[in-house]
XYZ file of C-alpha atoms in Angstrom:
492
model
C 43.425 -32.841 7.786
C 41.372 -34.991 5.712
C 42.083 -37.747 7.199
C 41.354 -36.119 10.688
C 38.603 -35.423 9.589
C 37.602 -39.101 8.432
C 38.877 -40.214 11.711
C 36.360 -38.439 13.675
C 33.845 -39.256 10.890
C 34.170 -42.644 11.350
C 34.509 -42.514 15.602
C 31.031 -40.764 14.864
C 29.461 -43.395 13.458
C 31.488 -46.233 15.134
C 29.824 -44.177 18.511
C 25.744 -43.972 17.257
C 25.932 -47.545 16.250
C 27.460 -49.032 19.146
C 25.846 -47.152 21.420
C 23.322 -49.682 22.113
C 25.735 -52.090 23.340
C 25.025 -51.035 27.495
C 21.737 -52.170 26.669
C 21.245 -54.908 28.765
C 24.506 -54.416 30.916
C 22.727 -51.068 32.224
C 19.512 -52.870 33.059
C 21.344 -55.816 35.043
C 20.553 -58.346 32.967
C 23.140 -61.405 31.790
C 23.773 -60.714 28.054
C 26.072 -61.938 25.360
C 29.238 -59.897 24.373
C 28.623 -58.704 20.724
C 30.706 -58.854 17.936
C 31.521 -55.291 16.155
C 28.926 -54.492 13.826
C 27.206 -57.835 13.725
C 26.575 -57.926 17.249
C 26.087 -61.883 18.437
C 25.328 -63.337 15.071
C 28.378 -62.773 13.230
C 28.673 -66.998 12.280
C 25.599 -66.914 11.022
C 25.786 -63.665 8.602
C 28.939 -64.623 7.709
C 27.892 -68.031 6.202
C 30.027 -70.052 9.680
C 26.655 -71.459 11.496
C 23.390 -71.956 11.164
C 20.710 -69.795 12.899
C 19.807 -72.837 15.340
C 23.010 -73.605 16.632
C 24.159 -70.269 17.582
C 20.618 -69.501 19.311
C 21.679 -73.367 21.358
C 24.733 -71.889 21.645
C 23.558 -68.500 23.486
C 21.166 -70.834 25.150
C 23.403 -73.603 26.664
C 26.188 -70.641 27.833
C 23.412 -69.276 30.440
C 20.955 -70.552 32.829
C 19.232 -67.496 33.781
C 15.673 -66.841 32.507
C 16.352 -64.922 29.558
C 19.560 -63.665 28.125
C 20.453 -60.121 26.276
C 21.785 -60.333 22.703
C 22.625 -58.054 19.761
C 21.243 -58.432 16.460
C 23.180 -56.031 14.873
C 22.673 -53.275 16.674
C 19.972 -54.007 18.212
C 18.909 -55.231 21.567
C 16.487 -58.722 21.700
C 15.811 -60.748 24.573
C 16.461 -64.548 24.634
C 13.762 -66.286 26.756
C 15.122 -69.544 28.326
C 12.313 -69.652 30.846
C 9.153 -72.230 30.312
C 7.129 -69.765 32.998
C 8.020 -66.493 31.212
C 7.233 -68.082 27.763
C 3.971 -68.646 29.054
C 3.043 -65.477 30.154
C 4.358 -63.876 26.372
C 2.433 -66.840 24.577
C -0.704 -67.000 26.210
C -1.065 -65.275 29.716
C -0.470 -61.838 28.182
C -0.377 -62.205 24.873
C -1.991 -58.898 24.796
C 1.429 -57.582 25.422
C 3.141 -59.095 22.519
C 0.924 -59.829 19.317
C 3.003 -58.618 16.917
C 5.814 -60.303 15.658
C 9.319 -58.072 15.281
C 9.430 -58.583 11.374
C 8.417 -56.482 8.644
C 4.832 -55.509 7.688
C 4.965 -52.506 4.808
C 1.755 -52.881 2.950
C 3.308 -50.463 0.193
C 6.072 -52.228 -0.355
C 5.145 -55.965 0.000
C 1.280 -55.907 -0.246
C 1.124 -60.194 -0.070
C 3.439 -60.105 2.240
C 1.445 -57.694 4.610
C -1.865 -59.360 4.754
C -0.583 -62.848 5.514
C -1.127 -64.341 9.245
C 2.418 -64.512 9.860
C 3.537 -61.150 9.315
C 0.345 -58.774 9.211
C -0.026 -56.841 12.753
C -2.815 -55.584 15.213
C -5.759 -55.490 14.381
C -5.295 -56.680 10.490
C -4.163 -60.143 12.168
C -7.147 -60.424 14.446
C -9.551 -59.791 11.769
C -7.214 -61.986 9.354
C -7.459 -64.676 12.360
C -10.906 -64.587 12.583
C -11.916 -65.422 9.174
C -9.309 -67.609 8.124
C -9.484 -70.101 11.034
C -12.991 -71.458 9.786
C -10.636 -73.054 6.435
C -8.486 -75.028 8.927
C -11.011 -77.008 11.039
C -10.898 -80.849 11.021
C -13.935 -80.963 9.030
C -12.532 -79.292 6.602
C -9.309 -81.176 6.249
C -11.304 -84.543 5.625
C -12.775 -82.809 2.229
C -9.585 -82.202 1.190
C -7.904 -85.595 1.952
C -8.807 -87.019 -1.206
C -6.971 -84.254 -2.999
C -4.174 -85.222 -0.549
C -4.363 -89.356 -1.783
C -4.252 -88.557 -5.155
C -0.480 -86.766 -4.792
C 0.280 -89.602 -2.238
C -0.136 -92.147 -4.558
C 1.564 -90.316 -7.473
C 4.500 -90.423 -4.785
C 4.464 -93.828 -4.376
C 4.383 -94.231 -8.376
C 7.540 -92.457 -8.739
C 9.452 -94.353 -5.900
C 8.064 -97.530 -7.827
C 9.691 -96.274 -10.637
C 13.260 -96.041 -9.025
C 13.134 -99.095 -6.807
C 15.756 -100.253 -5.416
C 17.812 -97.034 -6.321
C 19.149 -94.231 -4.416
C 17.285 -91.144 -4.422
C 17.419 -88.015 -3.192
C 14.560 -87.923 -0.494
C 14.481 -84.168 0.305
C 13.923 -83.735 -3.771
C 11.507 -86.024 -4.099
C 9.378 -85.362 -0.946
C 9.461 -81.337 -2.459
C 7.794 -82.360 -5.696
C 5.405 -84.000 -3.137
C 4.400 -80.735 -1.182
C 4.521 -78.762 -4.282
C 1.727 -81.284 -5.766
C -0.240 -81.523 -2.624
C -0.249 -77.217 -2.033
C -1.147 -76.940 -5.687
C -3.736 -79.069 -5.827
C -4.888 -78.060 -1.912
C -4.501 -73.767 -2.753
C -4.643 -73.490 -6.286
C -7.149 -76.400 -7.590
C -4.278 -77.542 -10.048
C -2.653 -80.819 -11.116
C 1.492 -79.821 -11.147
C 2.804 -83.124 -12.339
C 5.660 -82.816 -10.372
C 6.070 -86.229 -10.429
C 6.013 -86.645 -14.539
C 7.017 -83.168 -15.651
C 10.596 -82.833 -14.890
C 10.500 -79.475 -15.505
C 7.419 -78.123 -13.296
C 6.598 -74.458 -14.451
C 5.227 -74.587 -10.937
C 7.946 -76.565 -9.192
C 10.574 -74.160 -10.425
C 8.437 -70.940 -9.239
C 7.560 -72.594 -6.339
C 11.943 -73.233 -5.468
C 12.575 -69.880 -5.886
C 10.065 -68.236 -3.238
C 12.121 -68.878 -0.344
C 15.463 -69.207 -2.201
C 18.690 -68.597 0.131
C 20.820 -69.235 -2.728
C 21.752 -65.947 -4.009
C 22.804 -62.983 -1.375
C 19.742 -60.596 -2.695
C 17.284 -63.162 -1.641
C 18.992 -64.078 1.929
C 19.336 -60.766 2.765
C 15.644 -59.835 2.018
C 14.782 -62.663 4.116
C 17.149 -62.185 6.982
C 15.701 -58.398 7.044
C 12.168 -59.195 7.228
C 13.070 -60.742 10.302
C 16.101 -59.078 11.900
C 16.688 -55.154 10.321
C 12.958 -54.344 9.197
C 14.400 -50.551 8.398
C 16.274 -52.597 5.562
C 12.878 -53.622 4.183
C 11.458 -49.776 4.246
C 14.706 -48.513 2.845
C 15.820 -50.883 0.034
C 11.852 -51.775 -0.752
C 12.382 -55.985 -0.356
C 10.085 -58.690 -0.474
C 9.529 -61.677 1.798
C 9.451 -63.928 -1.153
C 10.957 -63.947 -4.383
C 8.962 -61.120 -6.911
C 8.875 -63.108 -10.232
C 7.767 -66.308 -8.277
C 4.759 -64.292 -6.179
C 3.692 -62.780 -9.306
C 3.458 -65.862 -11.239
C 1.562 -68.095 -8.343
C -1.019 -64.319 -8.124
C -1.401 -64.833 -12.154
C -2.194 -68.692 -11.168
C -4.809 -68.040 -8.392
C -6.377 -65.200 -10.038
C -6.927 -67.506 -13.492
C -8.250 -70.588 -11.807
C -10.707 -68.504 -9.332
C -12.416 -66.887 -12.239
C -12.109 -69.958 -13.851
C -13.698 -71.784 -11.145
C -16.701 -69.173 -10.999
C -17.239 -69.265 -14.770
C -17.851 -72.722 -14.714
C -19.409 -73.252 -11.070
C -16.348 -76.015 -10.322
C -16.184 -77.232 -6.805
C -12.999 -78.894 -5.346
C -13.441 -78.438 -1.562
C -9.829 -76.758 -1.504
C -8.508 -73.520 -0.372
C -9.660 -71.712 -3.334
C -13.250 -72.570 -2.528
C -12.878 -71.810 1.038
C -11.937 -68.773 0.556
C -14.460 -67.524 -1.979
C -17.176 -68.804 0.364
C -15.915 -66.204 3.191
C -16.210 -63.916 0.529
C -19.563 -64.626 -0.865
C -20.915 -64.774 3.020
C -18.987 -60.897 4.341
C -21.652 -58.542 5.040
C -21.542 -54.854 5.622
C -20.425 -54.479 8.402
C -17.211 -56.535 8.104
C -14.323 -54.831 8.877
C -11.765 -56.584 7.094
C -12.998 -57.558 3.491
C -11.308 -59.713 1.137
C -10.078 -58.066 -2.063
C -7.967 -60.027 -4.931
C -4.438 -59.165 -3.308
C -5.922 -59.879 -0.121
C -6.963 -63.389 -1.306
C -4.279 -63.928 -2.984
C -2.116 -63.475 -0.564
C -4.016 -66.282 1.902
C -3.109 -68.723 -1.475
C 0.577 -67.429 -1.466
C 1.231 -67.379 1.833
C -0.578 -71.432 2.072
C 1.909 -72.360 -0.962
C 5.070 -70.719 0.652
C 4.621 -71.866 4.144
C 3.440 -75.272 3.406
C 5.706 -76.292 0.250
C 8.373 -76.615 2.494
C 7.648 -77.103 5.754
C 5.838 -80.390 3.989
C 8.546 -81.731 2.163
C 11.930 -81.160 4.999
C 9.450 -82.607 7.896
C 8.817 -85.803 5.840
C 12.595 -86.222 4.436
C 13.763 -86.171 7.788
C 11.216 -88.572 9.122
C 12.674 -91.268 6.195
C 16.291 -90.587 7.252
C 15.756 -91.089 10.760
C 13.703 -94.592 10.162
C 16.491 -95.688 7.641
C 19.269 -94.716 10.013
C 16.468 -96.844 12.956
C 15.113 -99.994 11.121
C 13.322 -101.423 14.088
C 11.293 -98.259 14.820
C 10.597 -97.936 10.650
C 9.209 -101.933 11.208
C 7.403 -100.863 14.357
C 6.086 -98.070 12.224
C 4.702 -99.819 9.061
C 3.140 -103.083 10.992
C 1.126 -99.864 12.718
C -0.117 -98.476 9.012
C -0.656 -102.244 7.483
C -3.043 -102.552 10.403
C -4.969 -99.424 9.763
C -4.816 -99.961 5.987
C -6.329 -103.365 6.824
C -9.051 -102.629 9.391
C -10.293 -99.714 6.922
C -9.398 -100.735 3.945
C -8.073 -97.454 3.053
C -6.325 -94.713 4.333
C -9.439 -92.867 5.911
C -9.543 -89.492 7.935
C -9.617 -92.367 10.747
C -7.312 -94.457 9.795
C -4.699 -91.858 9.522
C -5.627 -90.048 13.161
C -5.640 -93.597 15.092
C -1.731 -94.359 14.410
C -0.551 -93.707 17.780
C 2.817 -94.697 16.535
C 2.849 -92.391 13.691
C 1.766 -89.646 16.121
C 4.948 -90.399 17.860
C 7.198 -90.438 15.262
C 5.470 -87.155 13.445
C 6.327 -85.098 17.235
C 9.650 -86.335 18.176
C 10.729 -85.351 14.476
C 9.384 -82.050 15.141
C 11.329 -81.587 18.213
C 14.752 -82.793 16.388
C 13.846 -80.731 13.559
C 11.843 -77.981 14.486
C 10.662 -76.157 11.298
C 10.146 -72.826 13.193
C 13.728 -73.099 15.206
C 12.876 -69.883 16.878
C 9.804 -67.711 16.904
C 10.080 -63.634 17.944
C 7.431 -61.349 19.220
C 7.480 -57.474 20.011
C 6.868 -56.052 23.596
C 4.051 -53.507 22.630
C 4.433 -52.079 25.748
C 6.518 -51.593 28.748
C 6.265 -55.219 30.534
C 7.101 -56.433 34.002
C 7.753 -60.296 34.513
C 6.175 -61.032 37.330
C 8.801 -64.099 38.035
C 12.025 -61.653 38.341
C 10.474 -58.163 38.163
C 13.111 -57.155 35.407
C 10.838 -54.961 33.244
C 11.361 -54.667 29.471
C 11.064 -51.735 27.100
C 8.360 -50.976 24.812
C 9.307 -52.504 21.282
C 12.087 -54.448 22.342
C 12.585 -57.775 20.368
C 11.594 -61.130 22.071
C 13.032 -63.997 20.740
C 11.895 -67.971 21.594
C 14.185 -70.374 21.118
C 12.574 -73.021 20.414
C 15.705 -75.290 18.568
C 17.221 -75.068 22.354
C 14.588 -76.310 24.218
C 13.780 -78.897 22.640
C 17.645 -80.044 22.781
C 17.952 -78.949 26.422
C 18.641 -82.165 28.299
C 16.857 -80.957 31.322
C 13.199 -80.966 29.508
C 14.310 -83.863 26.821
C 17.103 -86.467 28.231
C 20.089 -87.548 25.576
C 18.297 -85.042 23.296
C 20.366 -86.227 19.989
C 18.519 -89.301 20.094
C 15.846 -89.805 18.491
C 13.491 -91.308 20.122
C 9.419 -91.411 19.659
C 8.515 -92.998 23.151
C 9.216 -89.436 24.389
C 5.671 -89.152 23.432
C 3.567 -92.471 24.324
C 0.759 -91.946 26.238
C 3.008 -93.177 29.150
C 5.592 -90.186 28.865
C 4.213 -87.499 26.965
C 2.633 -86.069 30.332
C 5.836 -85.570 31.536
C 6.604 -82.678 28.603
C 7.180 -79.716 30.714
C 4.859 -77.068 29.096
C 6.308 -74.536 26.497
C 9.138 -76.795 26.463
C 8.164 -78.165 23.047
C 6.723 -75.669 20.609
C 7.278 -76.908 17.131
C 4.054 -74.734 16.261
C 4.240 -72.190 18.680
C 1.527 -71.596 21.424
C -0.860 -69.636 22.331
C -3.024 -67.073 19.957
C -0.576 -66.875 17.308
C 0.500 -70.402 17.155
C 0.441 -72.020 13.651
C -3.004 -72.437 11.868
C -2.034 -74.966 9.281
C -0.967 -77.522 12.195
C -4.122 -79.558 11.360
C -3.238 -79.379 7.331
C 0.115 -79.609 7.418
C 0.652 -82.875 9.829
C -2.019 -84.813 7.828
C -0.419 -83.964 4.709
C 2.891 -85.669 6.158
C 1.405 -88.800 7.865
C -0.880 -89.767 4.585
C 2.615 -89.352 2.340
C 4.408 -91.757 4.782
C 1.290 -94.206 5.464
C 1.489 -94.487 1.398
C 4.874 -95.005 0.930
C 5.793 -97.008 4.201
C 3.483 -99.147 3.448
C 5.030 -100.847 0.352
C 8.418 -99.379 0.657
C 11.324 -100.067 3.115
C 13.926 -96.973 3.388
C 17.525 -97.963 3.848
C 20.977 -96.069 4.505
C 23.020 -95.604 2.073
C 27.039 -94.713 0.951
C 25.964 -91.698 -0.016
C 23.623 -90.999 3.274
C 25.182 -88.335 5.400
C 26.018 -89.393 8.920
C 25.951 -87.021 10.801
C 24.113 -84.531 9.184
C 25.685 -80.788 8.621
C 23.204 -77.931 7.983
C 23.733 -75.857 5.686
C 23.883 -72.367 7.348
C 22.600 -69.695 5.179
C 18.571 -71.010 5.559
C 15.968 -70.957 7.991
C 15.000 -74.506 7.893
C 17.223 -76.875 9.143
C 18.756 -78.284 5.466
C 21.420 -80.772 4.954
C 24.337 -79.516 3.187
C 24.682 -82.249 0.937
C 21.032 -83.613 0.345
C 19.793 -86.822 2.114
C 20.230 -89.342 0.010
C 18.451 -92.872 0.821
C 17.789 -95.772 -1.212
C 14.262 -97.065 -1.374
C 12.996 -100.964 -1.435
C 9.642 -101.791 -2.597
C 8.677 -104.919 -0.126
């Protein structure tokens, strides 16, 4: 009887989870089977394929304008559509502000008052007074900061000429310098410290190394219940704690003594010192903080893979890396420097800098939330209140239709000749619309002034240990090598 009785049990449960699984089948629209429990990303929770490929997968199996998939249990919406991705990006964004991850200010107060994951009307406000930081104007005060860790870079690849190196290491210590000196107002030493206080802290806040910290991760974006239940964080604890500590010290610091450094830190305490009453959204110290955090997190390593991959691809092309460095001589010689100018009239750069992006997409999918029941106008399929939308933005940019012999890499895909020919919200390596990436500016000038520094002296050449093709390792977000890139660098 008692195992009757766990039979039916267990039928009981099989039943209320799977009972989702008519979703899209009972709404006519084309949908992937799912897997039992895991719904259609079983490779990727089980550690088989990375996040990317199975989303190209999905993708490449359909041509309709959106595709039904599981997650889980639950239903989310695959847009394959450039028209329909238009309308949830920037027609009607109205309709879908919100991203589908977690956003529990008692649980994960940083986490919760950052752009990327804060909701409603806490983003807009959020919006509204950070966008001021990231204007152009801005970005040339902080450039020098910028130089300083550029050429710091190049000392260190000076050091090990001639040797192989591993790039995606190296260009990390990089983005850690440059977003502590940019956020926090702080010299890291990266470069001479081999073991960074900061460096360390600033490995761990994203860390997919250990289950606890992928799962936290992976719930924040896919189970948010898991969040509320089990009380996670987006980033690691110890590591958000100790970069609080840092930004808390050097702003009172910085106020003690009257300091100016034109970096975020300033910025921020000037849109404090100018709120007035009737502000709705005020900035607090966790609410400050968490503009620092969030800056550190999302720009340490979005920094240091986009560069690494930008070496690998002109090692594995030497003619486009000469093409490339005759273009930043030039500059360097016509301005004598590497000058806000200098750096924004490479053409060629440009080029390189976007068709990286579209190989290696740092966002390889973004998500919104309907927040209401929606009708595309295109098919008139409407979709339910809350349901997850998902953009995949990996499998655009590798569909063939929008971006011919898409393994290639190829930068002429975006000379002023071709780039017209982009079909729009076909390429969205920052998103679009509203809620598109605000450190866009910041973070491609931080990449082109690290490879106008070290391309200009340095040639970057394959080596036996170089990994051709590349294999990524599939328990991260980012698109990561499994074994390192490793590429040996030539002073000229």
């Amino acid at each position: 009887m008692i195992l009757v009785y766990l039979g039916c049990f267990l039928l009981i449960l099989y039943y209320l989870y799977t009972r989702n699984y008519d979703y899209w089948e009972s709404r006519g629209v084309p949908f992937e089977k799912p897997f039992f429990l895991f719904g259609n990303f079983y490779k990727i929770f089980s550690g088989k394929q990375h996040i990317s490929l199975r989303i190209r997968e999905i993708y490449n199996n359909f041509s309709s304008p959106y595709v039904g998939i599981y997650i889980f249990n639950q239903p989310n919406l695959i847009i394959r559509s450039p028209d329909v991705l238009k309308r949830i990006l920037v027609k009607d964004f109205d309709k879908f502000v919100n991203r589908k991850v977690a956003s529990n200010e008692a649980v994960d107060p940083i986490a919760a008052h950052t752009l990327f994951t804060s909701q409603d009307q806490v983003w807009k406000n959020l919006r509204a007074k950070i966008s001021p930081v990231f204007t152009s104007g801005k970005m040339k005060l902080m450039l020098p900061l910028m130089k300083a860790c550029a050429s710091d870079f190049v000392n260190h690849l000076d050091k090990h000429n001639g040797e192989v190196i591993e790039v995606r290491e190296t260009t990390k210590r990089y983005a850690v310098d440059i977003i502590s000196s940019c956020a926090f107002g702080i010299n890291s030493e990266c470069f001479n410290d081999e073991n960074s206080e900061i460096l360390k802290e600033a490995t761990k806040l994203l860390d997919f190394t250990s289950f606890v910290r992928s799962f936290s991760i992976f719930s924040f974006f896919f189970v948010p219940k898991f969040v509320d239940i089990f009380r996670l964080t987006l980033v690691d604890k110890s590591a958000s704690d100790y970069l609080v500590n840092v930004f808390r010290t050097t702003f009172k610091e910085r106020q003690k003594r009257n300091i100016v450094r034109n970096d975020l830190i300033d910025l921020l305490n000037n849109l404090k010192q100018n709120e007035t009453f009737n502000d709705s959204y005020k900035f607090d110290d966790v609410k400050m903080a968490s503009q620092a955090i969030s800056f550190f997190t999302a720009g340490n390593d979005t920094t240091s893979v986009t560069v690494a991959f930008i070496l690998y691809e002109l090692a594995l092309q030497p003619n486009i890396q000469d093409r490339l460095r005759r273009e930043i001589r030039e500059a360097f010689e016509k301005y004598g420097d590497f000058t806000y100018e200098a750096i924004n009239e490479m053409k060629y750069l440009d080029m390189v800098f976007s068709e990286t992006l579209r190989k290696y997409p740092l966002a390889t999918f973004l998500n919104r939330k309907s927040a209401t029941k929606y009708t595309f106008e295109e098919t008139g399929f409407t979709v339910d209140e809350g349901v997850a939308i998902l953009v995949p933005v990996a499998a655009l940019h590798y569909d063939p239709k929008y971006f011919p012999n898409p393994e290639n890499f190829d930068p002429e895909r975006f000379s002023n000749e071709n780039k017209h020919k982009i079909v729009p919200y076909t390429y969205l390596p920052f998103g679009d619309g509203p809620r598109n990436c605000i450190g866009q500016r910041f973070g491609t000038l931080v990449g082109k002034v690290a490879l106008s520094y070290c391309l200009k002296d340095f040639a970057f050449e394959k080596a036996e240990a170089t990994s051709v093709p590349l294999e990524f390792e599939p328990r991260t977000l980012f698109m990561v090598n499994k074994k390192g890139l490793y590429l040996r660098a030539v002073k000229l």
